[in-house]
Amino acid sequence: MSEKITFVVSARIGPSQNEVEIEVDKAEYEAAEDKNAYAQELVDSYIQELVEIGIGIKE
């Protein structure tokens, strides 16, 4: 079993806080040349789920 890394995307909306945990293989993350681009791709791939719980992405 490979090691995992968990990214947490969260947003505070009024008194509540919503978050989504995105788990990826550590080796896959470490192999990425551009860590910021990798993280952005993760967020993009989960955008529908994020919007459904009230997390919006401002460009």
CSV table of N, CA and C in Angstrom, one decimal, residues 6-58:
chain,number,residue,atom,x,y,z
A,6,THR,N,-2.9,14.1,2.0
A,6,THR,CA,-4.3,14.6,2.0
A,6,THR,C,-4.2,16.2,1.9
A,7,PHE,N,-4.9,16.7,0.8
A,7,PHE,CA,-5.1,18.1,0.7
A,7,PHE,C,-6.4,18.5,1.2
A,8,VAL,N,-6.5,19.6,1.9
A,8,VAL,CA,-7.8,20.0,2.5
A,8,VAL,C,-8.2,21.3,1.9
A,9,VAL,N,-9.3,21.4,1.2
A,9,VAL,CA,-9.8,22.7,0.6
A,9,VAL,C,-10.9,23.1,1.5
A,10,SER,N,-10.9,24.3,2.0
A,10,SER,CA,-11.9,24.7,3.0
A,10,SER,C,-12.3,26.1,2.7
A,11,ALA,N,-13.5,26.4,3.2
A,11,ALA,CA,-14.1,27.8,3.0
A,11,ALA,C,-15.0,28.1,4.3
A,12,ARG,N,-14.8,29.3,4.8
A,12,ARG,CA,-15.7,29.7,5.9
A,12,ARG,C,-16.8,30.6,5.3
A,13,ILE,N,-18.0,30.2,5.6
A,13,ILE,CA,-19.2,30.9,5.1
A,13,ILE,C,-20.0,31.3,6.3
A,14,GLY,N,-19.9,32.5,6.7
A,14,GLY,CA,-20.6,32.9,7.9
A,14,GLY,C,-20.1,32.1,9.1
A,15,PRO,N,-21.0,31.5,9.9
A,15,PRO,CA,-20.5,30.8,11.1
A,15,PRO,C,-20.1,29.3,10.7
A,16,SER,N,-20.4,28.9,9.5
A,16,SER,CA,-20.0,27.5,9.2
A,16,SER,C,-18.8,27.4,8.4
A,17,GLN,N,-18.1,26.2,8.4
A,17,GLN,CA,-17.0,26.0,7.6
A,17,GLN,C,-17.2,24.7,6.9
A,18,ASN,N,-16.9,24.7,5.6
A,18,ASN,CA,-17.0,23.6,4.7
A,18,ASN,C,-15.7,23.2,4.3
A,19,GLU,N,-15.4,21.9,4.1
A,19,GLU,CA,-14.1,21.4,3.6
A,19,GLU,C,-14.3,20.1,2.9
A,20,VAL,N,-13.3,19.9,2.0
A,20,VAL,CA,-13.2,18.7,1.2
A,20,VAL,C,-11.8,18.2,1.4
A,21,GLU,N,-11.7,16.9,1.7
A,21,GLU,CA,-10.3,16.3,1.7
A,21,GLU,C,-10.1,15.5,0.4
A,22,ILE,N,-8.9,15.8,-0.2
A,22,ILE,CA,-8.6,15.1,-1.4
A,22,ILE,C,-7.3,14.3,-1.2
A,23,GLU,N,-7.4,13.0,-1.3
A,23,GLU,CA,-6.3,12.1,-1.0
A,23,GLU,C,-5.6,11.7,-2.3
A,24,VAL,N,-4.3,11.8,-2.3
A,24,VAL,CA,-3.5,11.4,-3.5
A,24,VAL,C,-2.3,10.6,-3.0
A,25,ASP,N,-1.7,9.8,-4.0
A,25,ASP,CA,-0.5,9.1,-3.7
A,25,ASP,C,0.7,10.0,-3.5
A,26,LYS,N,1.4,9.8,-2.4
A,26,LYS,CA,2.6,10.7,-2.1
A,26,LYS,C,3.6,10.6,-3.3
A,27,ALA,N,3.8,9.5,-3.8
A,27,ALA,CA,4.8,9.3,-4.9
A,27,ALA,C,4.4,10.1,-6.1
A,28,GLU,N,3.1,10.1,-6.4
A,28,GLU,CA,2.6,10.9,-7.6
A,28,GLU,C,2.8,12.4,-7.4
A,29,TYR,N,2.5,12.8,-6.2
A,29,TYR,CA,2.7,14.3,-5.8
A,29,TYR,C,4.2,14.6,-5.9
A,30,GLU,N,5.0,13.8,-5.3
A,30,GLU,CA,6.5,14.1,-5.3
A,30,GLU,C,7.1,14.1,-6.7
A,31,ALA,N,6.5,13.3,-7.6
A,31,ALA,CA,7.0,13.2,-9.0
A,31,ALA,C,6.6,14.4,-9.8
A,32,ALA,N,5.6,15.2,-9.4
A,32,ALA,CA,5.2,16.4,-10.2
A,32,ALA,C,6.3,17.4,-10.1
A,33,GLU,N,6.6,18.0,-11.3
A,33,GLU,CA,7.6,19.0,-11.4
A,33,GLU,C,7.1,20.3,-10.8
A,34,ASP,N,5.9,20.7,-11.1
A,34,ASP,CA,5.3,21.9,-10.6
A,34,ASP,C,4.2,21.6,-9.6
A,35,LYS,N,4.5,21.7,-8.3
A,35,LYS,CA,3.6,21.3,-7.2
A,35,LYS,C,2.4,22.2,-7.2
A,36,ASN,N,2.5,23.5,-7.5
A,36,ASN,CA,1.4,24.4,-7.5
A,36,ASN,C,0.4,24.0,-8.6
A,37,ALA,N,0.9,23.7,-9.8
A,37,ALA,CA,0.1,23.3,-10.9
A,37,ALA,C,-0.6,22.0,-10.6
A,38,TYR,N,0.1,21.1,-9.9
A,38,TYR,CA,-0.5,19.8,-9.5
A,38,TYR,C,-1.7,20.0,-8.6
A,39,ALA,N,-1.5,20.9,-7.6
A,39,ALA,CA,-2.5,21.2,-6.6
A,39,ALA,C,-3.7,21.9,-7.3
A,40,GLN,N,-3.5,22.7,-8.3
A,40,GLN,CA,-4.5,23.4,-9.0
A,40,GLN,C,-5.3,22.4,-9.8
A,41,GLU,N,-4.7,21.4,-10.4
A,41,GLU,CA,-5.4,20.4,-11.2
A,41,GLU,C,-6.3,19.6,-10.3
A,42,LEU,N,-5.8,19.3,-9.0
A,42,LEU,CA,-6.7,18.6,-8.1
A,42,LEU,C,-7.9,19.4,-7.8
A,43,VAL,N,-7.8,20.7,-7.5
A,43,VAL,CA,-8.9,21.5,-7.2
A,43,VAL,C,-9.9,21.5,-8.4
A,44,ASP,N,-9.3,21.7,-9.6
A,44,ASP,CA,-10.1,21.7,-10.8
A,44,ASP,C,-10.9,20.4,-11.0
A,45,SER,N,-10.3,19.3,-10.7
A,45,SER,CA,-11.0,18.0,-10.9
A,45,SER,C,-12.1,17.8,-9.8
A,46,TYR,N,-12.0,18.5,-8.7
A,46,TYR,CA,-13.1,18.4,-7.7
A,46,TYR,C,-14.0,19.6,-7.7
A,47,ILE,N,-14.0,20.5,-8.7
A,47,ILE,CA,-14.7,21.7,-8.6
A,47,ILE,C,-16.2,21.5,-8.4
A,48,GLN,N,-16.8,20.6,-9.1
A,48,GLN,CA,-18.2,20.4,-8.9
A,48,GLN,C,-18.6,20.0,-7.5
A,49,GLU,N,-17.9,19.2,-6.9
A,49,GLU,CA,-18.1,18.8,-5.5
A,49,GLU,C,-17.9,20.0,-4.6
A,50,LEU,N,-16.9,20.8,-4.8
A,50,LEU,CA,-16.6,22.0,-4.0
A,50,LEU,C,-17.7,23.0,-4.1
A,51,VAL,N,-18.2,23.2,-5.3
A,51,VAL,CA,-19.3,24.2,-5.5
A,51,VAL,C,-20.6,23.7,-4.8
A,52,GLU,N,-20.8,22.4,-4.8
A,52,GLU,CA,-22.0,21.9,-4.2
A,52,GLU,C,-22.1,22.2,-2.7
A,53,ILE,N,-20.9,22.2,-2.1
A,53,ILE,CA,-20.9,22.5,-0.6
A,53,ILE,C,-20.6,23.9,-0.3
A,54,GLY,N,-20.5,24.8,-1.3
A,54,GLY,CA,-20.4,26.2,-1.1
A,54,GLY,C,-19.0,26.8,-1.2
A,55,ILE,N,-18.1,26.0,-1.7
A,55,ILE,CA,-16.7,26.5,-1.9
A,55,ILE,C,-16.6,27.0,-3.3
A,56,GLY,N,-16.4,28.3,-3.5
A,56,GLY,CA,-16.2,28.8,-4.9
A,56,GLY,C,-14.8,29.1,-5.1
A,57,ILE,N,-14.4,29.2,-6.4
A,57,ILE,CA,-13.0,29.5,-6.8
A,57,ILE,C,-13.1,30.8,-7.5
A,58,LYS,N,-12.4,31.8,-7.0
A,58,LYS,CA,-12.3,33.1,-7.6
A,58,LYS,C,-11.0,33.2,-8.4
